[in-house]
mmCIF file of C-alpha atoms in Angstrom:
data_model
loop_
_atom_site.group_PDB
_atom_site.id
_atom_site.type_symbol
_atom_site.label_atom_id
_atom_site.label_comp_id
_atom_site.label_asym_id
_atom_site.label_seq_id
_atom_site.Cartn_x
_atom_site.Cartn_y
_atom_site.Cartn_z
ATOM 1 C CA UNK A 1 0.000 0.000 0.000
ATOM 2 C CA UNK A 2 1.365 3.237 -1.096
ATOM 3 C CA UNK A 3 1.697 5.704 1.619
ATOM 4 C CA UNK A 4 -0.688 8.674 2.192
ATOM 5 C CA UNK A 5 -0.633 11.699 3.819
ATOM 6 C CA UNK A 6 -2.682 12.149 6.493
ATOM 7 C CA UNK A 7 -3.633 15.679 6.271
ATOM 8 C CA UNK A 8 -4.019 18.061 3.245
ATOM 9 C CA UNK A 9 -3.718 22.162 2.427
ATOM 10 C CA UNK A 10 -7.187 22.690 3.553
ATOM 11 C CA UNK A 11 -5.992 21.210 7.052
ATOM 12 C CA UNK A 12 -3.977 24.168 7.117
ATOM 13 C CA UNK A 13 -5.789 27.933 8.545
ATOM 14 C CA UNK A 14 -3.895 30.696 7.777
ATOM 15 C CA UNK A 15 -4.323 34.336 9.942
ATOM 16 C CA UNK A 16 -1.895 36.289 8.586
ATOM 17 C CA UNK A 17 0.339 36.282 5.477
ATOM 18 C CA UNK A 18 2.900 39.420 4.374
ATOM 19 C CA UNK A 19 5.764 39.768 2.248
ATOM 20 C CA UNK A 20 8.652 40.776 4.132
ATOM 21 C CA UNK A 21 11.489 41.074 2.090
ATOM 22 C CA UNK A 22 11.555 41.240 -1.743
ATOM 23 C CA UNK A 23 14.959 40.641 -3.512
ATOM 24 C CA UNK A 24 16.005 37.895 -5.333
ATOM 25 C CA UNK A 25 13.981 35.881 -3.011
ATOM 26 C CA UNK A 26 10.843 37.300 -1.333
ATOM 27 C CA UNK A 27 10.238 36.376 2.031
ATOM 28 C CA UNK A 28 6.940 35.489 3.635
ATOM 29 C CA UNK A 29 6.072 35.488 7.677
ATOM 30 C CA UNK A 30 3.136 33.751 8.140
ATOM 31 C CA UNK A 31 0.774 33.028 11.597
ATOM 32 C CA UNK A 32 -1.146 29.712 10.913
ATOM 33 C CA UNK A 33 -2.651 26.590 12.633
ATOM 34 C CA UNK A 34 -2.611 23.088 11.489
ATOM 35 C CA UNK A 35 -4.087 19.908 12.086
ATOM 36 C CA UNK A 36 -2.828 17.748 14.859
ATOM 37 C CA UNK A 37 -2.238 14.124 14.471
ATOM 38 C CA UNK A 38 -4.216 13.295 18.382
ATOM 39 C CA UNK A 39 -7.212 15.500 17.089
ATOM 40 C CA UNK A 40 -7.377 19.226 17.709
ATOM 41 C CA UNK A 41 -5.685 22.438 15.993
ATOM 42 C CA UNK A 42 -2.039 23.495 16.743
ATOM 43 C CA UNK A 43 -1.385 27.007 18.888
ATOM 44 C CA UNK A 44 -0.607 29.485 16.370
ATOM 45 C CA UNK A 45 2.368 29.725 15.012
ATOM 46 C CA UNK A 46 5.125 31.945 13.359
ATOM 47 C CA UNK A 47 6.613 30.833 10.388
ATOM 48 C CA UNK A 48 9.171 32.393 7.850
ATOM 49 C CA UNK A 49 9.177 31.240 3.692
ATOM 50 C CA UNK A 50 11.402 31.827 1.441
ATOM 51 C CA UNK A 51 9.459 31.984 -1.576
ATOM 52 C CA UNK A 52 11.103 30.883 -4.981
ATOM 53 C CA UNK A 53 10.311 29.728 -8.769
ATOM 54 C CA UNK A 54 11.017 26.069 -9.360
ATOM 55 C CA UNK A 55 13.544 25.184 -11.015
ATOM 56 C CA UNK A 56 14.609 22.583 -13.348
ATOM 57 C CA UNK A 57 18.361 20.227 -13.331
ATOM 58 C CA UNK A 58 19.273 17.913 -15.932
ATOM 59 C CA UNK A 59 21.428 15.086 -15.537
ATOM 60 C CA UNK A 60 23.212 14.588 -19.053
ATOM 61 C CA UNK A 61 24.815 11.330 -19.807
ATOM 62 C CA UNK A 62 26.797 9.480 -22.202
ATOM 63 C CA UNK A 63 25.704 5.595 -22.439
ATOM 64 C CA UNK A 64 28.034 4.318 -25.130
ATOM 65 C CA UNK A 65 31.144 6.030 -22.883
ATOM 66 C CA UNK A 66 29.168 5.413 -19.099
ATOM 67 C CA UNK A 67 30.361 9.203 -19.003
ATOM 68 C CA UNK A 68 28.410 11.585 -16.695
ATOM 69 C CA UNK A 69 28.547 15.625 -17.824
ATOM 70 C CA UNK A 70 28.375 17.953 -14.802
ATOM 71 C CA UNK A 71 29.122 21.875 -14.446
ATOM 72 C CA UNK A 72 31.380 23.594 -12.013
ATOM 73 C CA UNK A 73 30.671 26.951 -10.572
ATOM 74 C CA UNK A 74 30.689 29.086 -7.531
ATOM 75 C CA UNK A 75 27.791 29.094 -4.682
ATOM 76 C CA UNK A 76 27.957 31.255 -2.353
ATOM 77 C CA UNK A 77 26.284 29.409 0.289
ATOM 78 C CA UNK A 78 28.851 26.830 -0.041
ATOM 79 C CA UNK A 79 31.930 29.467 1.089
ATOM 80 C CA UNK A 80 31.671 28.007 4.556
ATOM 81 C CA UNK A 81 31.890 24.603 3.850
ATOM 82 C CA UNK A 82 35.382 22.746 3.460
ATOM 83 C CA UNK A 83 35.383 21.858 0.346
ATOM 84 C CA UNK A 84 35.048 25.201 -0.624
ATOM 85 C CA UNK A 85 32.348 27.321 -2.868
ATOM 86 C CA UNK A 86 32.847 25.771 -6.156
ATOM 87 C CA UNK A 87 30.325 22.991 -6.837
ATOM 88 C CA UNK A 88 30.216 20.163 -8.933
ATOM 89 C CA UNK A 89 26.562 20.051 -9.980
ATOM 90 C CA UNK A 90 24.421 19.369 -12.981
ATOM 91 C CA UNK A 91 22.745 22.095 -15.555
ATOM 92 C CA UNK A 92 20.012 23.773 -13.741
ATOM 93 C CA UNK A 93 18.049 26.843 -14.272
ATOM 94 C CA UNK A 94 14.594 28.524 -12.515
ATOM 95 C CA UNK A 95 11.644 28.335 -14.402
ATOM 96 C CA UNK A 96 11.103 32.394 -14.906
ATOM 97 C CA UNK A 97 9.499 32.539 -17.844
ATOM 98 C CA UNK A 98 6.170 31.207 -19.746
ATOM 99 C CA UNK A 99 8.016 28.041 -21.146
ATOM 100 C CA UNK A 100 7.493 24.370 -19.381
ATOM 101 C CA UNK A 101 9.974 22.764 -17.222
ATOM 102 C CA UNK A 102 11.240 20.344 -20.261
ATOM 103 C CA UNK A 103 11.615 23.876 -22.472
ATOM 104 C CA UNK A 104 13.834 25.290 -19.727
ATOM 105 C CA UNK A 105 15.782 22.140 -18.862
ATOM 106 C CA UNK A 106 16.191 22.202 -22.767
ATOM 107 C CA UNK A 107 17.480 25.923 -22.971
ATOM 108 C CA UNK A 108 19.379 25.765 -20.054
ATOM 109 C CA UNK A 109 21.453 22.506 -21.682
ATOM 110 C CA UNK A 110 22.582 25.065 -24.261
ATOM 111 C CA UNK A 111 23.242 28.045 -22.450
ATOM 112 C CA UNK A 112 25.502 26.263 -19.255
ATOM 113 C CA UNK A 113 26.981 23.521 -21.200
ATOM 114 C CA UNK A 114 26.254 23.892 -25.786
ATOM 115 C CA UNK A 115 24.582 20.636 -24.950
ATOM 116 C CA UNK A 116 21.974 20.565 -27.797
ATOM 117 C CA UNK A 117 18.705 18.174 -26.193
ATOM 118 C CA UNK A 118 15.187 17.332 -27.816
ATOM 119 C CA UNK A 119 12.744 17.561 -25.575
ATOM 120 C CA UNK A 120 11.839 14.342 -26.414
ATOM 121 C CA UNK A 121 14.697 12.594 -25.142
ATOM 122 C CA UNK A 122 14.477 14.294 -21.917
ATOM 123 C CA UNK A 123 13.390 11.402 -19.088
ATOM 124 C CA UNK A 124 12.028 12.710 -15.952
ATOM 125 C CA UNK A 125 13.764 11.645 -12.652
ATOM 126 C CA UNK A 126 11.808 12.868 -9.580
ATOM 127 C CA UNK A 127 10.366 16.063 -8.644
ATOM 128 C CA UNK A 128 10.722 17.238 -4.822
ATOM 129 C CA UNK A 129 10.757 19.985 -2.476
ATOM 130 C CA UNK A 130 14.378 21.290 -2.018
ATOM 131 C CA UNK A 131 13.685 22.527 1.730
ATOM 132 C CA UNK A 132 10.283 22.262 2.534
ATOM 133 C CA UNK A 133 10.743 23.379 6.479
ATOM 134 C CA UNK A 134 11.776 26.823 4.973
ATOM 135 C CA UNK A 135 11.072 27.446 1.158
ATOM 136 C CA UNK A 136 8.844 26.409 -1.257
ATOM 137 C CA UNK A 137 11.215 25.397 -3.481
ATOM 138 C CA UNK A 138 10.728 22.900 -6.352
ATOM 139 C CA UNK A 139 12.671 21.000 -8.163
ATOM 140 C CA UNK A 140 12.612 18.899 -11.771
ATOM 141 C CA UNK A 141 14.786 16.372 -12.011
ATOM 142 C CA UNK A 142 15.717 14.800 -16.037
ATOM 143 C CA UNK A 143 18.367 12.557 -17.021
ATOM 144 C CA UNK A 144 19.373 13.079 -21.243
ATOM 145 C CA UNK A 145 21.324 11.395 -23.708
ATOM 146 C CA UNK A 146 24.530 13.297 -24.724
ATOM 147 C CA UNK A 147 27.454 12.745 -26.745
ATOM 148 C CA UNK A 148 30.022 13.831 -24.261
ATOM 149 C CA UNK A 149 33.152 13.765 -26.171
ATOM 150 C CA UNK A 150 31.748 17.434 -27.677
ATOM 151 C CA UNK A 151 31.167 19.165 -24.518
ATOM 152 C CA UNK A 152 34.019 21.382 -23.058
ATOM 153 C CA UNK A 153 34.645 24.583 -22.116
ATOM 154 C CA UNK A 154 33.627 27.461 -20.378
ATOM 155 C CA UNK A 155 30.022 28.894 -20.462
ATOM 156 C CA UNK A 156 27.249 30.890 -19.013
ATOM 157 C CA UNK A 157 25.755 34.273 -19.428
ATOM 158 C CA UNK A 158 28.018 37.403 -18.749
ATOM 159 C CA UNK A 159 24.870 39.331 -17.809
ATOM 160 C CA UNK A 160 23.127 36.850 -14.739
ATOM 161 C CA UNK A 161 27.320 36.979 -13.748
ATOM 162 C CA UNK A 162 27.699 33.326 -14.899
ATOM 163 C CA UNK A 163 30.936 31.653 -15.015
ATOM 164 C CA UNK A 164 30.870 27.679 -15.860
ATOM 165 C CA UNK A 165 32.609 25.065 -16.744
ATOM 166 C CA UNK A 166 31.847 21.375 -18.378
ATOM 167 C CA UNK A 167 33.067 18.537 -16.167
ATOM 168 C CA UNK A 168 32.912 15.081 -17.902
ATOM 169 C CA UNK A 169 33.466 12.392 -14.946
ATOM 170 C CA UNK A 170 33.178 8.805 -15.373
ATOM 171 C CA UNK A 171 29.681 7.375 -13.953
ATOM 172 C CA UNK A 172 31.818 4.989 -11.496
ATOM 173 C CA UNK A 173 34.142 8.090 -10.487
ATOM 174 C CA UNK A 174 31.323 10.081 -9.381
ATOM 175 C CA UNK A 175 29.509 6.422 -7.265
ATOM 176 C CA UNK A 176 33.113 6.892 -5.786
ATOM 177 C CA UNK A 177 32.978 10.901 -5.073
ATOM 178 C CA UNK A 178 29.232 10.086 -3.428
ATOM 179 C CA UNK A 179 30.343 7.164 -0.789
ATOM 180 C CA UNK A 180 33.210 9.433 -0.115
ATOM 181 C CA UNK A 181 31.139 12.422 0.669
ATOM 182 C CA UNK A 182 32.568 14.575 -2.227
ATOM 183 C CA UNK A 183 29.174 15.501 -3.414
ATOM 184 C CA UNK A 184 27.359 18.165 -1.580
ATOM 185 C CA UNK A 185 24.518 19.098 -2.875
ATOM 186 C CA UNK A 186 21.520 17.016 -2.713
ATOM 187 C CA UNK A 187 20.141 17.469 -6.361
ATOM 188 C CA UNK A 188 23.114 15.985 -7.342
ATOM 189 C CA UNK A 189 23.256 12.982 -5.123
ATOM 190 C CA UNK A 190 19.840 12.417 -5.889
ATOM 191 C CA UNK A 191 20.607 12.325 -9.378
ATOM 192 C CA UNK A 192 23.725 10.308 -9.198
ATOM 193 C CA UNK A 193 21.881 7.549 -6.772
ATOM 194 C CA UNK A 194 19.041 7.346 -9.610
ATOM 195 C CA UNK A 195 21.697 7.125 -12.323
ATOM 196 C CA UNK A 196 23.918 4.232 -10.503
ATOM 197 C CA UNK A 197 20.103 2.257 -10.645
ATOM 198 C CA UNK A 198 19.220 3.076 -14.118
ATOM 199 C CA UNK A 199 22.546 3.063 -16.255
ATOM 200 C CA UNK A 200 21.998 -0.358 -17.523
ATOM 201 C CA UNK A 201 18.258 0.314 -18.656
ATOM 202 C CA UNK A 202 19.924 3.575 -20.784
ATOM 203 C CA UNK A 203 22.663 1.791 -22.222
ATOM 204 C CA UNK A 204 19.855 -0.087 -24.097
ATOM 205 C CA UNK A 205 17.661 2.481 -23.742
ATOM 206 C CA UNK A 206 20.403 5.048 -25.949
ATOM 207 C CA UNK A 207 22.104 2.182 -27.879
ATOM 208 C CA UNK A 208 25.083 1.636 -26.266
#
């Protein structure tokens, strides 16, 4: 039996709701009460959200070379951690505009890495909430067939202050990297975790 949740948004009241801070992010506080498991409401309480687009990642891959094609570029959340601000991470972009998650993942292929992708080909991985105690935060998840051996280089768009580069890692390399805790961010574990359980279905899959 799949599992359910127990309660759903209408098991949610909501007394107050403002916009507190509008930047790149916009930030919500929010007084609300919620269903309680042993019957009842919840006291009021106080929450902060960071409100954002979702956002699309694409996990490009190379079955006839089991080759894996990641980005590198800076985060600035990551300056604290030790392995420093520059992630390894795949193509990823926030859906902004009119177009569908499988356009952007599509445009954003180009753009970060000259991978050309049909839409088509594009296979859909998971979608989940990136930090759901604190954002509501999205994310798409797609794995695509590439042809690694012509991606290189250095790309990204002067104007958003975008500075990346093409990584092509073996698919056993990066299983390595995750059991040794070299990954650190989670959309990229994810992906790599889904890929180490799927790469024989896309070798057949893209004729390998």
């Amino acid at each position: 039996i799949m599992y359910k949740p127990t309660f759903q948004r209408a098991d949610v009241r909501i007394a107050h709701q403002e916009t507190v801070y509008q930047g790149f992010y916009q930030v919500q506080k929010l007084k609300l009460q919620h269903r309680l498991f042993n019957g009842g409401w919840s006291k009021e309480l106080q929450r902060e959200l960071v409100v954002r687009l979702p956002a699309v990642a694409v996990l490009m891959y190379d079955a006839s070379t089991d080759e894996v094609v990641l980005i590198e570029q800076f985060r600035v959340g990551g300056m604290g951690h030790e392995e420093g601000p520059w992630q390894l991470e795949m193509v990823a972009g926030m859906i902004d505009t009119a177009e569908t998650s499988a356009q952007v993942a599509v445009r954003e292929c180009k753009e970060e890495s000259g991978a050309i992708i049909a839409e088509s080909d594009l296979e859909l991985v998971c979608t989940y909430l990136v930090t759901p105690g604190g954002s509501n935060e999205s994310l798409d998840i797609y794995c695509a067939p590439v042809n690694a051996s012509t991606l290189s280089g250095v790309h990204g768009l002067p104007t958003e202050g975008e500075d990346i580069k093409v990584q092509v890692i073996r698919r056993q390399t990066l299983w390595q990297m995750l059991e040794q805790g070299k990954l650190t961010n989670a959309a990229t574990i994810i992906a790599t975790q889904w890929l180490q359980l799927h790469s024989p279905r896309l070798k057949v899959k893209w004729g390998c």
